[in-house]
Short mmCIF file of C-alpha atoms in Angstrom, two decimals:
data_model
loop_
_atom_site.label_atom_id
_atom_site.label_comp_id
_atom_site.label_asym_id
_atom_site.label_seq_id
_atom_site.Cartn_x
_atom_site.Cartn_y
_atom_site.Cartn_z
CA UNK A 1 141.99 147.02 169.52
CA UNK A 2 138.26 147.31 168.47
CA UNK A 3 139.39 148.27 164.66
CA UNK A 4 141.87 145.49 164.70
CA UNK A 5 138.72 143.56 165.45
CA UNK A 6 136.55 144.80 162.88
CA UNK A 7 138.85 144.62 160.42
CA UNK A 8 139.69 140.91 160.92
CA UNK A 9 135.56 140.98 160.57
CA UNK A 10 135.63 142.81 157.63
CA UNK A 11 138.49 140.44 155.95
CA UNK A 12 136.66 137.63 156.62
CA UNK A 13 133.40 138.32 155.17
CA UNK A 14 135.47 139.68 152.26
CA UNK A 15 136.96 136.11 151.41
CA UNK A 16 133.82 134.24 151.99
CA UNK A 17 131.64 136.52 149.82
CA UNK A 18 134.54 136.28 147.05
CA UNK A 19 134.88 132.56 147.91
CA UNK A 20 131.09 131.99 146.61
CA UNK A 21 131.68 133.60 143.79
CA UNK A 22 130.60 131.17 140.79
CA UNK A 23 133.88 130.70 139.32
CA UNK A 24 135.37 129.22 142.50
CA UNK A 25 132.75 126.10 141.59
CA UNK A 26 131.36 124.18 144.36
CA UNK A 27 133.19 121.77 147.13
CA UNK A 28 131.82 118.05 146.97
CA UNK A 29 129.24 117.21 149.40
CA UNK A 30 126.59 114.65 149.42
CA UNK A 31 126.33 111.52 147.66
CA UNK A 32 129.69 112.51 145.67
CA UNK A 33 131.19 113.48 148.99
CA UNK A 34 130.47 109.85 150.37
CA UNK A 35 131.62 108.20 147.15
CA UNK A 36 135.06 109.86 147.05
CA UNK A 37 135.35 108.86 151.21
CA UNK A 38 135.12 105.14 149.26
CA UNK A 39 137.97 106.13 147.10
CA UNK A 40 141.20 103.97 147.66
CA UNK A 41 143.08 107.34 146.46
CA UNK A 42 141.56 109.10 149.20
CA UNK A 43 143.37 109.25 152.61
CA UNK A 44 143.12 111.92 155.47
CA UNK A 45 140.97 113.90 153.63
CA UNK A 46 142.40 114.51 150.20
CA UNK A 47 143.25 112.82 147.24
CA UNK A 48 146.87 111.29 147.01
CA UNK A 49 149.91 111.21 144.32
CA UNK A 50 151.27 107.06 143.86
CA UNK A 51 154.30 108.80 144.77
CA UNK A 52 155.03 111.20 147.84
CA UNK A 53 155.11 114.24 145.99
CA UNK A 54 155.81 117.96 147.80
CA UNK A 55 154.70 121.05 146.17
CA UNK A 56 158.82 122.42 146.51
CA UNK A 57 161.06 120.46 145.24
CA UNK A 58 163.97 119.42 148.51
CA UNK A 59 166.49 122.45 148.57
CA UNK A 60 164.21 124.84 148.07
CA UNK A 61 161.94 126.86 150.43
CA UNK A 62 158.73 128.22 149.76
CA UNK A 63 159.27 131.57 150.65
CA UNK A 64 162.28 131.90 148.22
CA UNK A 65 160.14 130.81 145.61
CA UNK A 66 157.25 132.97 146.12
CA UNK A 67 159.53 135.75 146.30
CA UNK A 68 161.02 135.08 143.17
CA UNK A 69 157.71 134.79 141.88
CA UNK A 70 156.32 137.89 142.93
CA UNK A 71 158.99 140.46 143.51
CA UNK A 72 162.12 138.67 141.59
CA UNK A 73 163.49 140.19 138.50
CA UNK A 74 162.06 138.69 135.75
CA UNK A 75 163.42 137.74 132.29
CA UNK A 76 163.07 139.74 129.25
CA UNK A 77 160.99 137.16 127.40
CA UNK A 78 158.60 136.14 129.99
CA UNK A 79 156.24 137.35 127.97
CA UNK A 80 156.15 137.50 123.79
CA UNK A 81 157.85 140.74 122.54
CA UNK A 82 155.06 140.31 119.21
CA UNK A 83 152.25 138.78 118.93
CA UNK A 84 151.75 134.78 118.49
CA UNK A 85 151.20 133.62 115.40
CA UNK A 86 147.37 131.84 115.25
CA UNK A 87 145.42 130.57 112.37
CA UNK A 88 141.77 131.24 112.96
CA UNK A 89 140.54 127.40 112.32
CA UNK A 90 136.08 127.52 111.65
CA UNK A 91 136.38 124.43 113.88
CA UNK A 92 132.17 124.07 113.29
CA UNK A 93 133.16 123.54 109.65
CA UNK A 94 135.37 120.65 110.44
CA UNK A 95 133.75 117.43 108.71
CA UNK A 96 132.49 114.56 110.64
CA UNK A 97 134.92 111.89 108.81
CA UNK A 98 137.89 114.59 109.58
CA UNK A 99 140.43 113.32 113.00
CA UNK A 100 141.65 116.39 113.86
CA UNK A 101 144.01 117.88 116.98
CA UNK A 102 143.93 121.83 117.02
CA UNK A 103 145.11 123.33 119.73
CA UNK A 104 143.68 126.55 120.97
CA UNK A 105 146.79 128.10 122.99
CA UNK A 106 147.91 126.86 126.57
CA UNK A 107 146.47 123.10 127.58
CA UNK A 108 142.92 123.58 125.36
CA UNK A 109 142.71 121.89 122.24
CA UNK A 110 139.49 120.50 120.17
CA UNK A 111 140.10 117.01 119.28
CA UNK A 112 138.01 114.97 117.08
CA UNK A 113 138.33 111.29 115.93
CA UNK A 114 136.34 108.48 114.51
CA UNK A 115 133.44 111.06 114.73
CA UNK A 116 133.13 111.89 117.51
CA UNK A 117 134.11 115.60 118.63
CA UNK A 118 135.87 116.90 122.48
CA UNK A 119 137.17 119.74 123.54
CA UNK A 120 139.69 119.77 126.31
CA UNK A 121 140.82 121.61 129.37
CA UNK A 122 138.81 124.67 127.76
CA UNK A 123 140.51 128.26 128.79
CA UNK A 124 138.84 130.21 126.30
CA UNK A 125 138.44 133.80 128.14
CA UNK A 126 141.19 136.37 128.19
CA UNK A 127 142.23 135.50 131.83
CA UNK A 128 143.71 132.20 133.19
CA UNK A 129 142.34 133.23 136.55
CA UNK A 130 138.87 134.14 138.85
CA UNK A 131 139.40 137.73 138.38
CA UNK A 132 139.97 139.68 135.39
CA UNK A 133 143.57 141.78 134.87
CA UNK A 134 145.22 139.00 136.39
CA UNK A 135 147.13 136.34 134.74
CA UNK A 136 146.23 138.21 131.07
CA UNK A 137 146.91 135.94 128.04
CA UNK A 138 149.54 137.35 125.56
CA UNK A 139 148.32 138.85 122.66
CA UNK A 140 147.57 136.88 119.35
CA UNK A 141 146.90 133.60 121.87
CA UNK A 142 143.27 134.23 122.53
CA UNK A 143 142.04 133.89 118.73
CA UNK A 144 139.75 131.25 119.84
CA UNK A 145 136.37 132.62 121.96
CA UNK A 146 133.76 129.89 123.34
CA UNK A 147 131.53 130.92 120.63
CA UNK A 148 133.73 129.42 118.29
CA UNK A 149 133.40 125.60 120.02
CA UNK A 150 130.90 123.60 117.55
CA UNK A 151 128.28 121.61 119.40
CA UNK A 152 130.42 119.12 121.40
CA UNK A 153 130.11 114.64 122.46
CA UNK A 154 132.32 115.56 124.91
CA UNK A 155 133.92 118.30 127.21
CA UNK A 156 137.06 116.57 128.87
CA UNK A 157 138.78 118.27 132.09
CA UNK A 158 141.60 116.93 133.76
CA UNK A 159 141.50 118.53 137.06
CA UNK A 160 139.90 121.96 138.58
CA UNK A 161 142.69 124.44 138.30
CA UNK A 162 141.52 127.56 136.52
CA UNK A 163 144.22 127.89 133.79
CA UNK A 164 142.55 124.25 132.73
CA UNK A 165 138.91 124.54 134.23
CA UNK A 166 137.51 127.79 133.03
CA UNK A 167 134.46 129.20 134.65
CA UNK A 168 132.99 131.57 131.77
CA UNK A 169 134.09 129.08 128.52
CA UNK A 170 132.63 126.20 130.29
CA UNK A 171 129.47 127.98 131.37
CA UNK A 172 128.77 129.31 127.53
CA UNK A 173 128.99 126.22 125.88
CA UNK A 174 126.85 124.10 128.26
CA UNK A 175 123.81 123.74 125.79
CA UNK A 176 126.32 122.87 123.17
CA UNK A 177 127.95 119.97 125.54
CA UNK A 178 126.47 116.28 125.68
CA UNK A 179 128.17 115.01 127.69
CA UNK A 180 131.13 115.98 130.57
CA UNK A 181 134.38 113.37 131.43
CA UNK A 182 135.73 114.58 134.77
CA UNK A 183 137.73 113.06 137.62
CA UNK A 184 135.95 112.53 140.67
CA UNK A 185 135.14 115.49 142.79
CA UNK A 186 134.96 118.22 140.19
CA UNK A 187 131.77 117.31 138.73
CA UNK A 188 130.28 119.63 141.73
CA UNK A 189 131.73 122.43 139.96
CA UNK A 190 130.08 121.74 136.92
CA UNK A 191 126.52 120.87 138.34
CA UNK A 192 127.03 124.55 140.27
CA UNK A 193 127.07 125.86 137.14
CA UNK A 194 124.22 124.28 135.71
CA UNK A 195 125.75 120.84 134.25
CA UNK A 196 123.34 118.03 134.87
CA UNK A 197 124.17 115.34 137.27
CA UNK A 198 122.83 112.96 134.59
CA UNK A 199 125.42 114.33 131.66
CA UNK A 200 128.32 113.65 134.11
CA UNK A 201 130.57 111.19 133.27
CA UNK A 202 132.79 111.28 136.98
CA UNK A 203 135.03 108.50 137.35
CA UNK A 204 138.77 108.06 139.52
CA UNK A 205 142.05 106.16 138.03
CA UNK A 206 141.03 102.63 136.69
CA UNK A 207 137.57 103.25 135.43
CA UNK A 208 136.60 102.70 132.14
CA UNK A 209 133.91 104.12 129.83
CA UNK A 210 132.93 103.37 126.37
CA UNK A 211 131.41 106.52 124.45
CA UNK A 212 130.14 107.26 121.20
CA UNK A 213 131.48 105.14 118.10
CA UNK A 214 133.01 102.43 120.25
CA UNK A 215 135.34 104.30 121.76
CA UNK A 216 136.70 103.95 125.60
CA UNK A 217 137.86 106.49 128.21
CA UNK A 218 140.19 105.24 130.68
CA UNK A 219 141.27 107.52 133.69
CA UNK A 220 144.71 106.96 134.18
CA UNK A 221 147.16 108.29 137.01
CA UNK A 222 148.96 111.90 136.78
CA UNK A 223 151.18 113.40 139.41
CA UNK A 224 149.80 116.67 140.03
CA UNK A 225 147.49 118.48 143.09
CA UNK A 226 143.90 120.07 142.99
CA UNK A 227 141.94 122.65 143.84
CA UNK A 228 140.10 126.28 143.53
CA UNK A 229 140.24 127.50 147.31
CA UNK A 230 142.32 127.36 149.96
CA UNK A 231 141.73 123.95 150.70
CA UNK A 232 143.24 121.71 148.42
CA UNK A 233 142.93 117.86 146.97
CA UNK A 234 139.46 117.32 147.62
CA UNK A 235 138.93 116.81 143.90
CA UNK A 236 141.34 113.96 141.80
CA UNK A 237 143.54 114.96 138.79
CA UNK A 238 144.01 112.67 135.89
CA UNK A 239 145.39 111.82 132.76
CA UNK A 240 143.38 110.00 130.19
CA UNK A 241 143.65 107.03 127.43
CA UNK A 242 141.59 107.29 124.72
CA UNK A 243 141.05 104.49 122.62
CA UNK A 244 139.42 104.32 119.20
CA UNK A 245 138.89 101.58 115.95
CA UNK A 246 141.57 103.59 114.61
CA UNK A 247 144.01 104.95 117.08
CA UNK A 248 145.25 105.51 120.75
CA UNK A 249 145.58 108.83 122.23
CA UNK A 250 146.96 109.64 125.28
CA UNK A 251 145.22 112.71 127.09
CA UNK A 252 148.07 113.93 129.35
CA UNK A 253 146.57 116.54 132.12
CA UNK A 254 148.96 118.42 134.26
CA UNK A 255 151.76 116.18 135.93
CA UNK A 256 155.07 115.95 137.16
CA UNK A 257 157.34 112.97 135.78
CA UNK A 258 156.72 109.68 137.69
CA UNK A 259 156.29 105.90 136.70
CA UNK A 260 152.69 105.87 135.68
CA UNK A 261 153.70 107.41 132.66
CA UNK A 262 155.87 103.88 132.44
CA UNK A 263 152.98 101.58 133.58
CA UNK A 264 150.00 103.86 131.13
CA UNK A 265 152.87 102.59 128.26
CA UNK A 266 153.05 98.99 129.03
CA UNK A 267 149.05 98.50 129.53
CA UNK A 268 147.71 100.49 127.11
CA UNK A 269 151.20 101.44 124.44
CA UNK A 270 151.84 102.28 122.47
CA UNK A 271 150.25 105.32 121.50
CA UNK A 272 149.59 107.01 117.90
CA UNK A 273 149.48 110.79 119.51
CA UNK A 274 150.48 111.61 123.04
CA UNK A 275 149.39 115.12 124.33
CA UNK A 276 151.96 116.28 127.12
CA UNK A 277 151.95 119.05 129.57
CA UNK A 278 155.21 120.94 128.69
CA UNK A 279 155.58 124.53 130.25
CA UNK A 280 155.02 126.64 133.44
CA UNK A 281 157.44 124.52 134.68
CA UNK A 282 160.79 125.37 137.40
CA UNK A 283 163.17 122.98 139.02
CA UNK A 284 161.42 124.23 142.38
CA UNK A 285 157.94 122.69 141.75
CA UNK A 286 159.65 119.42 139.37
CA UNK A 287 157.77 116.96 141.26
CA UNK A 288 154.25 119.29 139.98
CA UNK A 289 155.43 119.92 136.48
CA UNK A 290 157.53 117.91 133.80
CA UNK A 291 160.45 120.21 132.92
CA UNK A 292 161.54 119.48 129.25
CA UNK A 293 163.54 116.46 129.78
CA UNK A 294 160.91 114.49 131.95
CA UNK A 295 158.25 115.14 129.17
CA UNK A 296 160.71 113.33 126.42
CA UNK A 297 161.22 110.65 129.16
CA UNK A 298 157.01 110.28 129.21
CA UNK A 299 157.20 110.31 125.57
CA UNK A 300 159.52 107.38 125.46
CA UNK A 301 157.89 105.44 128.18
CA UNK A 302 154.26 105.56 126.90
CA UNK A 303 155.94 104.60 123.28
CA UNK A 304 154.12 107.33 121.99
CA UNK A 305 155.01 107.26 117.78
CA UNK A 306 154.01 111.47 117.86
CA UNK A 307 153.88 114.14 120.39
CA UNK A 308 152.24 117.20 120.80
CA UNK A 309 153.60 119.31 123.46
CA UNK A 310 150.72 121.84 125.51
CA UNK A 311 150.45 124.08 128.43
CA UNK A 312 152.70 127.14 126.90
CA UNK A 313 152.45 130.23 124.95
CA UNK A 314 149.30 131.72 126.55
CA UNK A 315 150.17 132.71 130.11
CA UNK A 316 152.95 133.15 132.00
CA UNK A 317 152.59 131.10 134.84
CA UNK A 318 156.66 130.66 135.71
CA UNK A 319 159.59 132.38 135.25
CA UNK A 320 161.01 130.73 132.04
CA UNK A 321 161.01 132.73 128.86
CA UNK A 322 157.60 132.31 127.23
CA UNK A 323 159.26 130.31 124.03
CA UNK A 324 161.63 127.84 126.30
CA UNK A 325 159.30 125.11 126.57
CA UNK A 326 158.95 124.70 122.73
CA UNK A 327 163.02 125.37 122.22
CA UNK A 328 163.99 122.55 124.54
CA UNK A 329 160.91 120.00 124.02
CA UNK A 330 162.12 120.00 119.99
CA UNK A 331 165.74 120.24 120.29
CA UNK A 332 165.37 117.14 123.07
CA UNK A 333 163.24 115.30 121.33
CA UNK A 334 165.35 115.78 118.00
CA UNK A 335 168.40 114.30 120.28
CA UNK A 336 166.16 111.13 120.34
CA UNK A 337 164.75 110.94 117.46
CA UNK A 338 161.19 111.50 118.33
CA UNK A 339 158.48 113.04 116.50
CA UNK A 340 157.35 116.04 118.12
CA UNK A 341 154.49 117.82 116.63
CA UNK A 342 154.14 121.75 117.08
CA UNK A 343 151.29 122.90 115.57
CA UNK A 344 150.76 126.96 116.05
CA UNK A 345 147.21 127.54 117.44
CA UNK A 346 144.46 127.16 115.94
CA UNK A 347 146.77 124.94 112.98
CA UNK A 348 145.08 121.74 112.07
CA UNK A 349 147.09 118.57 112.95
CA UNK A 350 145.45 116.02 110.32
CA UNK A 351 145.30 112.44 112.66
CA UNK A 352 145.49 110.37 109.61
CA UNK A 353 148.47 111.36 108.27
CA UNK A 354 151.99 109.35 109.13
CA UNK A 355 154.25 112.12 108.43
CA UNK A 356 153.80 115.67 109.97
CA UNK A 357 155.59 119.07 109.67
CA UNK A 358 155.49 122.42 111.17
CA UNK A 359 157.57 125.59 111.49
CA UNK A 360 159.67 126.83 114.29
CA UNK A 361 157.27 129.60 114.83
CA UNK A 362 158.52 130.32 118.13
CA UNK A 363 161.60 132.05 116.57
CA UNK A 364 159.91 134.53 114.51
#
């Protein structure tokens, strides 16, 4: 009984010693504790969907789902049998008059318009996780290292889950950031790791910031969950609408379908690029993650004239083959005659252009 006793002991210190570790951030406390209690979003001590939204989808159960997960067989392309095809992009080349989109591989992409430079949802190490040799990114998809990132206006994060808030990328290129846009909550990761309170832009759905150049920031709802520990929601996800003198953007974050996509298109539509989360998805955890069809849906409803599909080809976060995402995003959105724009990483989408066209290079 006494070993049972010290090993409980022993487990316990073991999780809160690995729970301080840096890259698990910091929980919000304080003044930014006190200002999320304030938060309308905020009810029985987390953060809240507009819709109820569970994290299994009705007719499935958890533990049939973690199971599959874990011990299930797994399909032959879950992972890339090759390399993926990159293009090694000097982004600190990239002129200032340039509007660029280049994505980097998963939901990171460096995005710069009217001027004025950001870099979003940065994963830039070779793990999508705290630990190393866990959740490895497939080879040919980490081209892009945090010493590439130019100096930056503006490091963007949509909420605190590691495959989209990245402890060592956003730690190296903290002298090179001026400024941070995060939802509320999470900015106590970044001051943790040495982010100044003052170079915080923290803000929930409905606020709205102007920048650099003119431009405005509005946080805008997603339908999605947070959190680096066991104890989840106490930081807000978001989506974000960027406008510009010469274009609207919509920043799309990690979400499951749901009418804000609807009611972002009617107040702020339409949109010259849309950037949707479109991968690591599973009919289990719908509500979470937009499967194919509900990101075509959020095209439509945020009247989105292009759009760039994210969150694949790095990691292999579900059980889908690794290329699905991109197979049934294009051949859906040719169905409806959208214009969806696949860029392979590190390939330079040029904003000013009307017309845009890229290769199938998942089929290589």
């Amino acid at each position: 009984m006494l070993y049972l006793i010290l090993i409980a002991v022993l487990l316990v210190i073991i999780y809160f010693l690995v729970m301080n570790l840096p890259a698990f951030g910091a929980a919000p406390k304080g003044k930014r504790l006190e200002r999320i209690k304030q938060s309308k979003l905020y009810k029985n001590k987390q953060f809240r969907n507009i819709s109820h939204t569970p994290s299994i989808t009705e007719g499935y159960s958890t533990m049939k789902v973690t199971y599959d997960f874990v011990l299930g067989k797994k399909h032959p392309l879950l992972k890339p049998l090759k390399n993926i095809p990159a293009i090694h992009t000097d982004l600190k080349s990239i002129g200032k008059d340039q509007d660029v989109f280049i994505w980097l591989g998963h939901s990171s992409y460096y995005l710069q318009t009217d001027g004025v430079s950001f870099l979003v949802d940065p994963v830039l190490s070779l793990y999508g996780s705290p630990f190393k040799y866990f959740n490895k990114a497939f080879k040919g998809s980490d081209l892009f290292k945090p010493e590439d990132i130019p100096d930056l206006d503006y490091l963007v994060i949509t909420h605190d889950h590691f495959d989209h808030l990245d402890y060592p990328t956003v730690k190296s290129i903290k002298n090179r950031t001026s400024k941070a846009i995060v939802p509320l909550g999470a900015g106590a990761h970044l001051e943790r790791w040495g982010y100044a309170e003052e170079n915080l832009i923290e803000e929930e759905w409905g606020a709205q910031v102007l920048l650099k150049n003119n431009l405005k920031i509005t946080f805008t709802p997603a339908r999605h969950f947070s959190g680096r520990k066991i104890k989840q929601n106490n930081t807000l996800w978001t989506s974000y609408v960027l406008e510009t003198p010469t274009k609207k953007i919509f920043l799309g974050g990690d979400s499951g379908y749901d009418s804000h996509f609807k009611t972002i298109g009617e107040q702020f539509g339409p949109f010259d690029y849309a950037i949707l989360e479109n991968g690591q998805y599973d009919e289990a955890w719908r509500y979470i993650h937009a499967l194919p069809e509900d990101v075509i849906q959020a095209a439509v409803d945020l009247k989105a004239q292009h759009s760039i599909p994210v969150h694949s080809s790095k990691f292999a976060l579900a059980l889908h083959p690794w290329n699905e995402p991109l197979q049934k995003v294009t051949g859906l959105g040719t169905e409806k005659g959208l214009s969806i724009l696949t860029p392979m990483i590190g390939e330079v989408v040029d904003m000013k252009r009307t017309h845009h066209q890229f290769s199938n290079w998942w089929e290589d």
